[in-house]
Short mmCIF file of C-alpha atoms in Angstrom, two decimals:
data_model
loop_
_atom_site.label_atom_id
_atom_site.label_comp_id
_atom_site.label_asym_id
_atom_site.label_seq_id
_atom_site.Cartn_x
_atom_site.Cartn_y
_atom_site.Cartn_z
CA UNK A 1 -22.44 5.44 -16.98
CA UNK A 2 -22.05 6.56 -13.55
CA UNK A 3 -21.52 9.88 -12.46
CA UNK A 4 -18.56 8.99 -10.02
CA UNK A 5 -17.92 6.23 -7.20
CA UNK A 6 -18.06 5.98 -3.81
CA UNK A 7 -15.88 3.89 -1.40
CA UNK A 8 -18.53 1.84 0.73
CA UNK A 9 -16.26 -0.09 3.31
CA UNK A 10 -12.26 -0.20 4.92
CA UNK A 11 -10.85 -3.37 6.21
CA UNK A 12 -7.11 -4.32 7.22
CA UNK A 13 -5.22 -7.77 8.34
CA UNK A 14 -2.28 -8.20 9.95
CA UNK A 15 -0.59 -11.58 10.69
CA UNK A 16 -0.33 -12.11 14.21
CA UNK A 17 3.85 -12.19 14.50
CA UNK A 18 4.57 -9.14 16.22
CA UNK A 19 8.47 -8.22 15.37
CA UNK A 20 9.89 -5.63 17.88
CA UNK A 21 12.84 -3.11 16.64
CA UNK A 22 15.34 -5.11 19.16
CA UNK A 23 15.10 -8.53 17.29
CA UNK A 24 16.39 -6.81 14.36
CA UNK A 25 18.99 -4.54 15.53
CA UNK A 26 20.61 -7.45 17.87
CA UNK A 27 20.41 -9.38 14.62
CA UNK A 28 22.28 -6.61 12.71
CA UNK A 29 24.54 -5.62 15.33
CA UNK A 30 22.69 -2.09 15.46
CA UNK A 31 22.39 0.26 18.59
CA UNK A 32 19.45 0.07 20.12
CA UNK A 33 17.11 2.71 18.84
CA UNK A 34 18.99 3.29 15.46
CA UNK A 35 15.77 1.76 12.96
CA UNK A 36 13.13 4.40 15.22
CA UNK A 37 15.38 6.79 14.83
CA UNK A 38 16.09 6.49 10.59
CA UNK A 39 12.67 5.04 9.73
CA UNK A 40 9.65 6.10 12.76
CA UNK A 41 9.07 2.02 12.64
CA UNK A 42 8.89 1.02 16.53
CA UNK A 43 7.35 -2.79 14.98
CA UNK A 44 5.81 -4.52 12.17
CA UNK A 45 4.11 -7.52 11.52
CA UNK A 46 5.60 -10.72 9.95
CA UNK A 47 3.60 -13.90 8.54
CA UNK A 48 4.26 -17.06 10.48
CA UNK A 49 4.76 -20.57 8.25
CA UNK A 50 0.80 -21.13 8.23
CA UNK A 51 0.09 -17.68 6.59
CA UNK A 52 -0.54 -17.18 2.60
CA UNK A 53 -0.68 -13.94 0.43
CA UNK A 54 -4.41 -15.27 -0.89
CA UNK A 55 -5.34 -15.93 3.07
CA UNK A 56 -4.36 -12.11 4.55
CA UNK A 57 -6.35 -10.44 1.43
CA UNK A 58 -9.06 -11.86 1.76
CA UNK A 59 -8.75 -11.35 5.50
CA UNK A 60 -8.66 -7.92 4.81
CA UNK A 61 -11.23 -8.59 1.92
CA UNK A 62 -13.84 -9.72 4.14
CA UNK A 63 -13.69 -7.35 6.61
CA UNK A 64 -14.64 -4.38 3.86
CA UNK A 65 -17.51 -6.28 2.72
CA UNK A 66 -18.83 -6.44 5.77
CA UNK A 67 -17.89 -2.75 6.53
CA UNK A 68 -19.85 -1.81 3.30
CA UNK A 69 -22.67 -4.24 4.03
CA UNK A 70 -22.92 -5.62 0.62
CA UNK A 71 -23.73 -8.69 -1.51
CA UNK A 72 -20.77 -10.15 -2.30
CA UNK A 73 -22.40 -11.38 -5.37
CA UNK A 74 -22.62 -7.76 -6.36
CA UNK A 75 -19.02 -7.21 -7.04
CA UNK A 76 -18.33 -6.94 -10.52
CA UNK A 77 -14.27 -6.62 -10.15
CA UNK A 78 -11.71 -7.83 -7.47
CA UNK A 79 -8.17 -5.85 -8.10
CA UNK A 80 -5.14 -7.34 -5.88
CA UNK A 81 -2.20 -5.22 -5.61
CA UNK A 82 0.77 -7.01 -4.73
CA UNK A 83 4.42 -7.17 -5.22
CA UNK A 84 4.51 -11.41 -3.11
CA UNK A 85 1.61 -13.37 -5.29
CA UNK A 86 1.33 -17.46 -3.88
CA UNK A 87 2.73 -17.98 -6.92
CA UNK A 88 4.50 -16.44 -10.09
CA UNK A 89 1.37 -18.57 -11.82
CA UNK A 90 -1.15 -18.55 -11.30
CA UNK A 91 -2.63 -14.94 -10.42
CA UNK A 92 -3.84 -14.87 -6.57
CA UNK A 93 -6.86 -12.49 -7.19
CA UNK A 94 -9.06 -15.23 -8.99
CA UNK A 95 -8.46 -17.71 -5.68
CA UNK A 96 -9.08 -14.70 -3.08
CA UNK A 97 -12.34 -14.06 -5.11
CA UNK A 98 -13.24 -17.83 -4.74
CA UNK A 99 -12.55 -17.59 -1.32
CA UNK A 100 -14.48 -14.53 -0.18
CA UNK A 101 -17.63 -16.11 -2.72
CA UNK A 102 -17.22 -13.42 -4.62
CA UNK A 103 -19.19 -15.47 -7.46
CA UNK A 104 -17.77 -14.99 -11.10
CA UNK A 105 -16.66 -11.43 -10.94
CA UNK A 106 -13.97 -10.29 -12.83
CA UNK A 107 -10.17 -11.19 -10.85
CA UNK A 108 -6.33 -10.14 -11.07
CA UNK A 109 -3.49 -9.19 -9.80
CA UNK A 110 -1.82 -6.06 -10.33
CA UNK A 111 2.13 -5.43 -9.60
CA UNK A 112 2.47 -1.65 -8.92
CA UNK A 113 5.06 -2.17 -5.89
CA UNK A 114 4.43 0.60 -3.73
CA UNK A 115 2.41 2.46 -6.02
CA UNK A 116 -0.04 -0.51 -6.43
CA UNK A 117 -2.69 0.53 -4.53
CA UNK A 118 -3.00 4.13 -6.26
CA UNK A 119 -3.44 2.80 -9.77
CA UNK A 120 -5.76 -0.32 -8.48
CA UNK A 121 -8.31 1.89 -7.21
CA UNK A 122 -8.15 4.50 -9.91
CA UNK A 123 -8.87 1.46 -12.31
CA UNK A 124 -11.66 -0.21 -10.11
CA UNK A 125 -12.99 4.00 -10.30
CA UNK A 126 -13.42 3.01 -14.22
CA UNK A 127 -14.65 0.29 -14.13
CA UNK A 128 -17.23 1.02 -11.33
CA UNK A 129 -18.29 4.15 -13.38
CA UNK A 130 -18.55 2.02 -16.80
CA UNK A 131 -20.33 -0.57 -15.88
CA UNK A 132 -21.96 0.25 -12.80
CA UNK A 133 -21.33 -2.69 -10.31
CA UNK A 134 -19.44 -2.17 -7.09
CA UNK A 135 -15.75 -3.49 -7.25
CA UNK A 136 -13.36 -4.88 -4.14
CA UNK A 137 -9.68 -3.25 -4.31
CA UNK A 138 -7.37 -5.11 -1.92
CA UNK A 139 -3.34 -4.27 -1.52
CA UNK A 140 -1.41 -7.54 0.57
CA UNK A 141 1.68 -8.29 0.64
CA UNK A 142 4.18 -10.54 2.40
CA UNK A 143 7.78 -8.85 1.69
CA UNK A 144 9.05 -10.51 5.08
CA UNK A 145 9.60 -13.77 2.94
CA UNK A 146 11.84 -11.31 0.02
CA UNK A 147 14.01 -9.98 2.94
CA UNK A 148 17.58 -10.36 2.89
CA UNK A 149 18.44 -10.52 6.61
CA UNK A 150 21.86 -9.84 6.09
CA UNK A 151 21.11 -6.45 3.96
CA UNK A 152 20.19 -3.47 6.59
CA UNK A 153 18.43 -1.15 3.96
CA UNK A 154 15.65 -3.69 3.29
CA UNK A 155 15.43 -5.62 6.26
CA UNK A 156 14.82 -2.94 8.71
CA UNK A 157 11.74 -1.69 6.64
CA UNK A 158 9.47 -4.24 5.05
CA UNK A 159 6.21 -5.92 6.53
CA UNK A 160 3.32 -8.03 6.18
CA UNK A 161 0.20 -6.31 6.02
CA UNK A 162 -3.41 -6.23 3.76
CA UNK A 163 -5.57 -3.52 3.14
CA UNK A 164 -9.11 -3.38 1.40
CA UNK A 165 -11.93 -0.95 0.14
CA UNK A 166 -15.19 -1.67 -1.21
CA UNK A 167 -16.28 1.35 -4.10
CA UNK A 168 -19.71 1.28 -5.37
CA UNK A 169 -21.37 3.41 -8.41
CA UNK A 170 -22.32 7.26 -6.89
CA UNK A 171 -24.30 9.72 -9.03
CA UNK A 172 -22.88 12.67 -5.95
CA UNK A 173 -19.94 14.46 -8.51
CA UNK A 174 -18.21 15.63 -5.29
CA UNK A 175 -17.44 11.58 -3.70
CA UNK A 176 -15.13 9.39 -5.52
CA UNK A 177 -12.12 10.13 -7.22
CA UNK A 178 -11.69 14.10 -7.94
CA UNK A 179 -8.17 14.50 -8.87
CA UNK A 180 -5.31 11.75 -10.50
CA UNK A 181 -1.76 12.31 -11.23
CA UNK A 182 0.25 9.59 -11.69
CA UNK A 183 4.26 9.29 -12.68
CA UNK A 184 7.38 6.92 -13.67
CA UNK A 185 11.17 6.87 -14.27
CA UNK A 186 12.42 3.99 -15.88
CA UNK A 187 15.75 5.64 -16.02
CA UNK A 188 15.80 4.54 -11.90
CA UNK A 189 14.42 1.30 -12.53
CA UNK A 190 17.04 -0.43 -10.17
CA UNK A 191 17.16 1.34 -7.33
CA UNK A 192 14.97 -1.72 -5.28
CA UNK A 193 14.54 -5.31 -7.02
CA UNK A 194 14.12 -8.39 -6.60
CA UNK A 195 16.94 -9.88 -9.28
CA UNK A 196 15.83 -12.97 -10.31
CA UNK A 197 12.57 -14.63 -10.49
CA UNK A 198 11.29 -12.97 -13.42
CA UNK A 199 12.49 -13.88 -17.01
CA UNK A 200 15.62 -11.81 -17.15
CA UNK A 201 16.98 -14.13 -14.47
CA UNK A 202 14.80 -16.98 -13.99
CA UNK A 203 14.81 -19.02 -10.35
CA UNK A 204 17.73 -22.11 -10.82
CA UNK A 205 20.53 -23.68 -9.03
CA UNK A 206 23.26 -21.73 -7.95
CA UNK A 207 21.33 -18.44 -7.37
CA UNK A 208 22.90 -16.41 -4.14
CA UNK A 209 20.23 -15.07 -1.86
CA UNK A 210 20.86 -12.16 -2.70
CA UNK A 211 19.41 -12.32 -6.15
CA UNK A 212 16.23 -13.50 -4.76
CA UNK A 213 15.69 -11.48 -2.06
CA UNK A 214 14.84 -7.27 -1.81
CA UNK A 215 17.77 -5.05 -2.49
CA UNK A 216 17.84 -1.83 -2.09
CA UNK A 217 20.73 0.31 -4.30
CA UNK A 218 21.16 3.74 -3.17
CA UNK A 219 18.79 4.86 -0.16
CA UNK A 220 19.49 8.31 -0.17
CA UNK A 221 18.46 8.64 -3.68
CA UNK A 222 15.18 6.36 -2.91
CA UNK A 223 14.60 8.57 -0.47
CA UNK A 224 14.74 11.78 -2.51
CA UNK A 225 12.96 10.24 -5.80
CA UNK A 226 9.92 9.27 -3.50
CA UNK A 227 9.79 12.89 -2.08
CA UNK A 228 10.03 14.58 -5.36
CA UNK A 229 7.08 12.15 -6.65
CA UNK A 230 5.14 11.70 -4.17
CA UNK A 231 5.22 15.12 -3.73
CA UNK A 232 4.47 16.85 -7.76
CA UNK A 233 2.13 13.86 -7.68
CA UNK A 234 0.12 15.38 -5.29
CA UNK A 235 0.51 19.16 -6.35
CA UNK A 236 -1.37 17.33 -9.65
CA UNK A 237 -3.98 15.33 -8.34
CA UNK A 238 -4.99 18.58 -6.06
CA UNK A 239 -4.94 20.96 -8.90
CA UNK A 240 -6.92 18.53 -11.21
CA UNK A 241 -9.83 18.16 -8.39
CA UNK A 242 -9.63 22.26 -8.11
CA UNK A 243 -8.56 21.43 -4.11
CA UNK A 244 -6.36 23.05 -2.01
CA UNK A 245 -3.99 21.77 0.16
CA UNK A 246 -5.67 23.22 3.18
CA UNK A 247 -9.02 21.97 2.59
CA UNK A 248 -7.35 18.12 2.61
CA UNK A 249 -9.03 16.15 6.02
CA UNK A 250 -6.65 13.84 5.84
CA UNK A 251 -3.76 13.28 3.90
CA UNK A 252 -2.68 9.07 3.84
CA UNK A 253 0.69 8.68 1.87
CA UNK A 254 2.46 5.50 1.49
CA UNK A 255 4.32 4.32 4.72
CA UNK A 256 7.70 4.17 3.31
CA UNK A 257 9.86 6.00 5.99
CA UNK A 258 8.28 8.49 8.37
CA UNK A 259 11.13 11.10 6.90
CA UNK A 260 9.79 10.57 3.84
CA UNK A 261 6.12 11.42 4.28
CA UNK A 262 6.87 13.85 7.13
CA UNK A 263 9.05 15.75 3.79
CA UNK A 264 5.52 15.58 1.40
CA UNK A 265 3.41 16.92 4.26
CA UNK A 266 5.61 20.44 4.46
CA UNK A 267 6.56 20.58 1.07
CA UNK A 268 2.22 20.86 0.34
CA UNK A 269 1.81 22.55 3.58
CA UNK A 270 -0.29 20.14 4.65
CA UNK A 271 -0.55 19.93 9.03
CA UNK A 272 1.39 17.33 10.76
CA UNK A 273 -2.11 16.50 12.40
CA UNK A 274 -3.69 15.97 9.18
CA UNK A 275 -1.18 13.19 8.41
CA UNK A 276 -2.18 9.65 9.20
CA UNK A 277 0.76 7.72 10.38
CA UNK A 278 0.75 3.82 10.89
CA UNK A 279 4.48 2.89 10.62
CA UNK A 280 5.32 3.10 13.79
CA UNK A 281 2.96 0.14 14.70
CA UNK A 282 2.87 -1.70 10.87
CA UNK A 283 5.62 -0.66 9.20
CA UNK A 284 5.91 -0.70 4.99
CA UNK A 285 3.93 -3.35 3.83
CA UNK A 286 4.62 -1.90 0.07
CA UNK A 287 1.05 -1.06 -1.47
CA UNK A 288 -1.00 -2.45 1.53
CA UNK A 289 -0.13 0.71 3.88
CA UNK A 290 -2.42 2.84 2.24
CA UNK A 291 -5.93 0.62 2.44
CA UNK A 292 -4.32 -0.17 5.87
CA UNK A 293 -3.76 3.26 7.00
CA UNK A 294 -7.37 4.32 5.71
CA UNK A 295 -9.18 1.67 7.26
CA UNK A 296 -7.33 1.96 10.96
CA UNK A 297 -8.20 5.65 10.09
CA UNK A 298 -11.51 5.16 9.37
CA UNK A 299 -11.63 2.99 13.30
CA UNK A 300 -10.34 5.95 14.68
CA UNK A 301 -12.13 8.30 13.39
CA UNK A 302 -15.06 7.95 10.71
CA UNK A 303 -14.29 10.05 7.83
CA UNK A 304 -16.97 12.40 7.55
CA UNK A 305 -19.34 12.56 4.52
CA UNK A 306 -17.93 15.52 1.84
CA UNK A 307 -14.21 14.82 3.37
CA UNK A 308 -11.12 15.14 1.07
CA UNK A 309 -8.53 12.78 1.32
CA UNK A 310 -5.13 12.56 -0.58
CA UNK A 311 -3.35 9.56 -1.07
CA UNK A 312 0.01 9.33 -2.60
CA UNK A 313 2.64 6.46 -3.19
CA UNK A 314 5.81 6.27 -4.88
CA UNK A 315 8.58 2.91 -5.00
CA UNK A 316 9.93 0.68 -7.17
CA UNK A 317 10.36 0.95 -10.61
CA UNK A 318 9.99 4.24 -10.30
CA UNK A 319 6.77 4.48 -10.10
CA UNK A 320 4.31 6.72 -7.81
CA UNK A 321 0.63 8.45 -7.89
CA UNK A 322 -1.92 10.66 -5.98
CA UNK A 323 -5.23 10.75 -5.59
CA UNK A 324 -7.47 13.27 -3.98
CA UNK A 325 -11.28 11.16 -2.85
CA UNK A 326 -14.47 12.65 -1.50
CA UNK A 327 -15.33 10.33 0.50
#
């Protein structure tokens, strides 16, 4: 059994619609400025007719393979986080896999809404460690196709984005995942769903669109709920890794609302600097915006070998995580 894990390679896809703030807010009959203002998002990306949820992963799959300069044949485990599978059956992570010739490894999806990400990669950490054999972690979704254009809350938000990382086995105790916390509240299990679709309320005639589209209940307490998560989340992933805020490089939260993450930084005392921000450009793309942020990040500015990072998520459900990586 391994020691620990290392992440090997970053890669991020985008579909090539480019939606401005104005389309939205003429649409909505908003001011011009008001979504900059509320949320930091300036833009985001939306898929066109041609794209699928299977084609942006592995996108975004690809382009961490070849960042990590691996056989693909290596990969023992492919874990897709996403909240917009092709379909309700079958699982998209076993196609992706086919499509990146990923050979037989292990494939599936995993529906952790915003979260997603954070629990994928502490599970591919596992398995990497068990077994030994480097595993793919990719976060895609297309929430631009669960919109309800008429609702502001949602539709001023969500975005089309994947994200990727390639982790491979690392005998080097200080890489790889040092510290874990992770968190839910059932008891605020509505605040943002999708009604139907699921088997509760399964798809037939007669369904508004609202039912199958993203609504959002009470923003003000989504906003608070994700603060107070994302934020304990991360007290307990640093104290478990024996880190201190200060000593973070580079702190990459979920992309939620720029309020929101802007509220984590102070309450850790983590600097504004230190905070990697992509929602301006991106937007939330749910679990993507972490791989995303990491591996526009990464472009940037290569994280440096012994760096700390802290990650931390919280949405729907509730349901939220940190983690604190050596990278």
């Amino acid at each position: 059994m391994s020691r620990s894990s290392r992440i090997l390679g970053f890669g991020h896809h985008a579909p090539a619609r480019r939606v401005e703030n104005p389309e939205i807010e003429n649409s909505l009959g908003l001011e011009p400025g008001w979504i900059e203002r509320r949320t930091g998002i300036r833009s985001r990306f939306w898929a066109t007719d041609e794209d699928t949820l299977s084609g942006l992963a592995m996108y975004a799959g690809d382009m961490a393979l070849a960042n990590a300069g691996i056989d693909r044949c290596d990969i023992g485990l492919l874990l897709l986080a996403t909240s917009t599978p092709d379909h309700l059956l079958p699982p998209s992570a076993p196609l992706v896999a086919h499509k990146l010739g990923l050979g037989r490894a292990g494939a599936v999806d995993l529906t952790g809404a915003c979260a997603g990400f954070i629990y994928a990669l502490m599970f591919a950490d596992g398995f990497t460690r068990l077994h030994g054999k480097p595993a793919l972690v990719i976060a895609a979704n297309i929430l631009s196709r669960r919109i309800n254009p008429a609702e502001r809350a949602s539709s001023v938000l969500f975005a089309d984005a994947a994200g990727a990382v390639v982790i491979r086995p690392c005998d080097n105790p200080d890489r790889g995942i040092l510290g874990a916390s992770v968190d839910s509240d059932g008891s605020r299990y509505g605040l943002i769903q999708i009604p139907a679709g699921g088997s509760n309320i399964p798809f037939h005639d007669g369904l508004d669109l609202g039912q199958t589209r993203m609504t959002m209940t009470d923003g003000r307490e989504v906003f608070a709920k994700a603060v107070e998560m994302m934020t304990n989340c991360s007290i307990g992933a640093l104290a478990a890794a024996g880190v201190r805020s200060h000593d973070v490089g580079r702190f990459v939260p979920h992309q939620a609302n720029a309020r929101i993450f802007d509220a984590v930084g102070r309450n850790l005392g983590i600097a504004d600097q230190a905070i990697v921000k992509t929602i301006a450009e991106y937007g939330n793309s749910s679990a993507a915006t972490i791989p995303l942020s990491l591996s526009l990040a990464n472009q940037t500015e290569p994280f440096r070998p012994g760096e700390k990072i802290l990650l931390a998520a919280a949405g729907a459900g509730l349901s939220g995580g940190a983690l604190v990586v050596g990278v």
